[in-house]
Amino acid sequence: DAGVTQSPTHLIKTRGQQVTLRCSPISGHKSVSWYQQVLGQGPQFIFQYYEKEERGRGNFPDRFSARQFPNYSSELNVNALLLGDSALYLCASSPRDGNQPQHFGDGTRLSIL
Amino acid sequence: AQSVTQLDSHVSVSEGTPVLLRCNYSSSYSPSLFWYVQHPNKGLQLLLKYTSAATLVKGINGFEAEFKKSETSFHLTKPSAHMSDAAEYFCVVSERGFQKLVFGTGTRLLVSP
């Protein structure tokens, strides 16, 4: 079975632009979470979606938004990109909400010039 | 608020010797605790999880961890290191029933021949 897939794998943008990152969860998984991992640090929680509803939000500005589609895939959008948004963006899925082990994709490496 | 402290940023061992990666946690509620491993340019792989069952938790690839409530610790061990164990290891806490994961800053494990 396919794991969590993320696209694109790498992306280069300039300051002020907008970006959309995509995530397909493991088949049958209904919960998707997004994390930002800045170089040399641990991942930071951005959002969690379950059954197309936002269930949790981390301490990120409103420039960050996300949504989940009926097939449980998800998009993360970031507007007005800043140099500090350069990071590895990780998507994780789990079968249900609550205390479930999460399975991570390989991430999207976003570089801001 | 929950948090984890990984006491060593780098740990160096020789192949075939024991591995000890230290983690202390802070949680207002009964926590769930995890160890994840990240190989270069890859996502995160779950090694093991503690969710209030046995305090000694066995994971994949010969790793195990012991939950010690009195010491608020969840140290990761392996009897004999292998070259393929070289990677970044993250100790992670979540509040029981919630998906948000809080990561430590990571410990880089270096294994020499």
Short mmCIF file of N, CA and C in Angstrom, two decimals, chain A residues 31 33 35 37 40-43 45 48 88 90 94 96-102 104-106, chain B residues 32 34 36 38 41-44 46 49 51 90 94-101 103-105:
data_model
loop_
_atom_site.label_atom_id
_atom_site.label_comp_id
_atom_site.label_asym_id
_atom_site.label_seq_id
_atom_site.Cartn_x
_atom_site.Cartn_y
_atom_site.Cartn_z
N SER A 31 -7.70 11.46 8.94
CA SER A 31 -7.11 12.61 9.63
C SER A 31 -5.79 12.97 8.96
N SER A 33 -2.58 15.92 9.24
CA SER A 33 -1.94 17.01 9.99
C SER A 33 -0.78 17.55 9.19
N TYR A 35 2.91 19.87 9.46
CA TYR A 35 3.98 20.33 10.33
C TYR A 35 5.02 21.09 9.51
N GLN A 37 9.07 22.06 9.52
CA GLN A 37 10.35 21.74 10.13
C GLN A 37 11.43 22.64 9.55
N GLY A 40 17.41 22.15 11.26
CA GLY A 40 18.05 22.01 12.56
C GLY A 40 17.10 21.99 13.74
N GLN A 41 15.80 22.00 13.48
CA GLN A 41 14.82 22.00 14.57
C GLN A 41 13.85 20.84 14.41
N GLY A 42 13.07 20.59 15.45
CA GLY A 42 12.01 19.61 15.36
C GLY A 42 10.79 20.19 14.66
N PRO A 43 9.94 19.34 14.11
CA PRO A 43 8.73 19.82 13.45
C PRO A 43 7.80 20.57 14.40
N PHE A 45 3.77 21.90 14.85
CA PHE A 45 2.41 21.63 14.41
C PHE A 45 1.78 22.87 13.80
N GLN A 48 -4.47 20.42 11.97
CA GLN A 48 -5.00 19.09 11.84
C GLN A 48 -6.42 19.16 11.29
N LEU A 88 11.04 22.45 5.61
CA LEU A 88 10.47 21.20 5.13
C LEU A 88 9.05 21.12 5.70
N LEU A 90 5.85 18.91 6.35
CA LEU A 90 5.53 17.50 6.49
C LEU A 90 4.03 17.32 6.66
N SER A 94 -3.52 9.69 9.86
CA SER A 94 -3.87 8.62 10.80
C SER A 94 -5.30 8.19 10.51
N ARG A 96 -7.97 7.75 12.39
CA ARG A 96 -9.08 8.45 13.04
C ARG A 96 -8.53 9.66 13.78
N ASP A 97 -9.43 10.38 14.42
CA ASP A 97 -9.06 11.48 15.28
C ASP A 97 -8.60 10.90 16.61
N GLY A 98 -8.16 11.76 17.49
CA GLY A 98 -7.74 11.29 18.80
C GLY A 98 -6.32 10.79 18.79
N ASN A 99 -6.02 9.99 19.75
CA ASN A 99 -4.65 9.58 20.00
C ASN A 99 -4.25 8.41 19.12
N GLN A 100 -3.91 8.72 17.89
CA GLN A 100 -3.54 7.70 16.93
C GLN A 100 -2.11 7.94 16.44
N PRO A 101 -1.32 6.88 16.27
CA PRO A 101 0.01 7.09 15.68
C PRO A 101 -0.12 7.71 14.30
N GLN A 102 0.74 8.64 13.99
CA GLN A 102 0.68 9.34 12.72
C GLN A 102 1.78 8.85 11.79
N PHE A 104 4.02 9.73 8.49
CA PHE A 104 4.50 10.93 7.81
C PHE A 104 4.92 10.64 6.37
N GLY A 105 4.69 11.65 5.53
CA GLY A 105 5.27 11.65 4.19
C GLY A 105 6.70 12.15 4.23
N ASP A 106 7.34 12.18 3.06
CA ASP A 106 8.74 12.62 2.98
C ASP A 106 8.87 14.14 2.93
N SER B 32 0.75 10.82 26.02
CA SER B 32 1.22 9.78 25.12
C SER B 32 2.60 10.21 24.65
N PHE B 34 6.13 9.26 22.18
CA PHE B 34 6.58 8.57 20.97
C PHE B 34 8.06 8.86 20.75
N TYR B 36 10.35 9.07 17.19
CA TYR B 36 10.39 9.03 15.73
C TYR B 36 11.84 9.13 15.28
N GLN B 38 14.33 10.12 11.82
CA GLN B 38 14.35 10.80 10.53
C GLN B 38 15.71 10.61 9.87
N ASN B 41 16.92 13.78 4.44
CA ASN B 41 16.01 14.08 3.33
C ASN B 41 14.80 13.14 3.28
N LYS B 42 14.41 12.67 4.45
CA LYS B 42 13.26 11.78 4.54
C LYS B 42 12.26 12.30 5.56
N GLY B 43 11.06 11.72 5.52
CA GLY B 43 10.08 12.04 6.55
C GLY B 43 10.38 11.30 7.83
N LEU B 44 9.43 11.27 8.71
CA LEU B 44 9.59 10.70 10.04
C LEU B 44 8.97 9.30 10.09
N LEU B 46 7.84 6.20 12.72
CA LEU B 46 7.54 5.90 14.11
C LEU B 46 8.35 4.69 14.56
N LYS B 49 5.73 3.71 20.66
CA LYS B 49 4.79 4.62 21.32
C LYS B 49 4.44 4.09 22.70
N THR B 51 1.32 4.55 25.45
CA THR B 51 -0.02 5.12 25.63
C THR B 51 -0.70 4.55 26.86
N PHE B 90 13.73 11.92 17.33
CA PHE B 90 12.89 12.91 18.00
C PHE B 90 12.03 12.23 19.06
N SER B 94 2.24 13.95 23.16
CA SER B 94 0.93 14.49 22.80
C SER B 94 -0.01 14.31 23.97
N GLU B 95 -0.98 15.19 24.05
CA GLU B 95 -1.99 15.08 25.09
C GLU B 95 -2.94 13.96 24.70
N ARG B 96 -3.25 13.11 25.68
CA ARG B 96 -4.09 11.95 25.39
C ARG B 96 -5.38 12.39 24.71
N GLY B 97 -5.65 11.78 23.56
CA GLY B 97 -6.88 12.08 22.85
C GLY B 97 -6.76 13.14 21.79
N PHE B 98 -5.59 13.73 21.66
CA PHE B 98 -5.40 14.79 20.68
C PHE B 98 -4.30 14.42 19.69
N GLN B 99 -4.42 14.95 18.50
CA GLN B 99 -3.49 14.63 17.44
C GLN B 99 -2.23 15.49 17.46
N LYS B 100 -2.28 16.67 18.06
CA LYS B 100 -1.14 17.57 17.99
C LYS B 100 0.07 16.94 18.67
N LEU B 101 1.15 16.80 17.90
CA LEU B 101 2.41 16.28 18.42
C LEU B 101 3.34 17.43 18.75
N PHE B 103 7.24 18.12 19.41
CA PHE B 103 8.53 17.48 19.18
C PHE B 103 9.63 18.11 20.02
N GLY B 104 10.60 17.29 20.42
CA GLY B 104 11.83 17.82 20.97
C GLY B 104 12.71 18.36 19.85
N THR B 105 13.87 18.84 20.22
CA THR B 105 14.77 19.46 19.26
C THR B 105 15.61 18.43 18.50
#
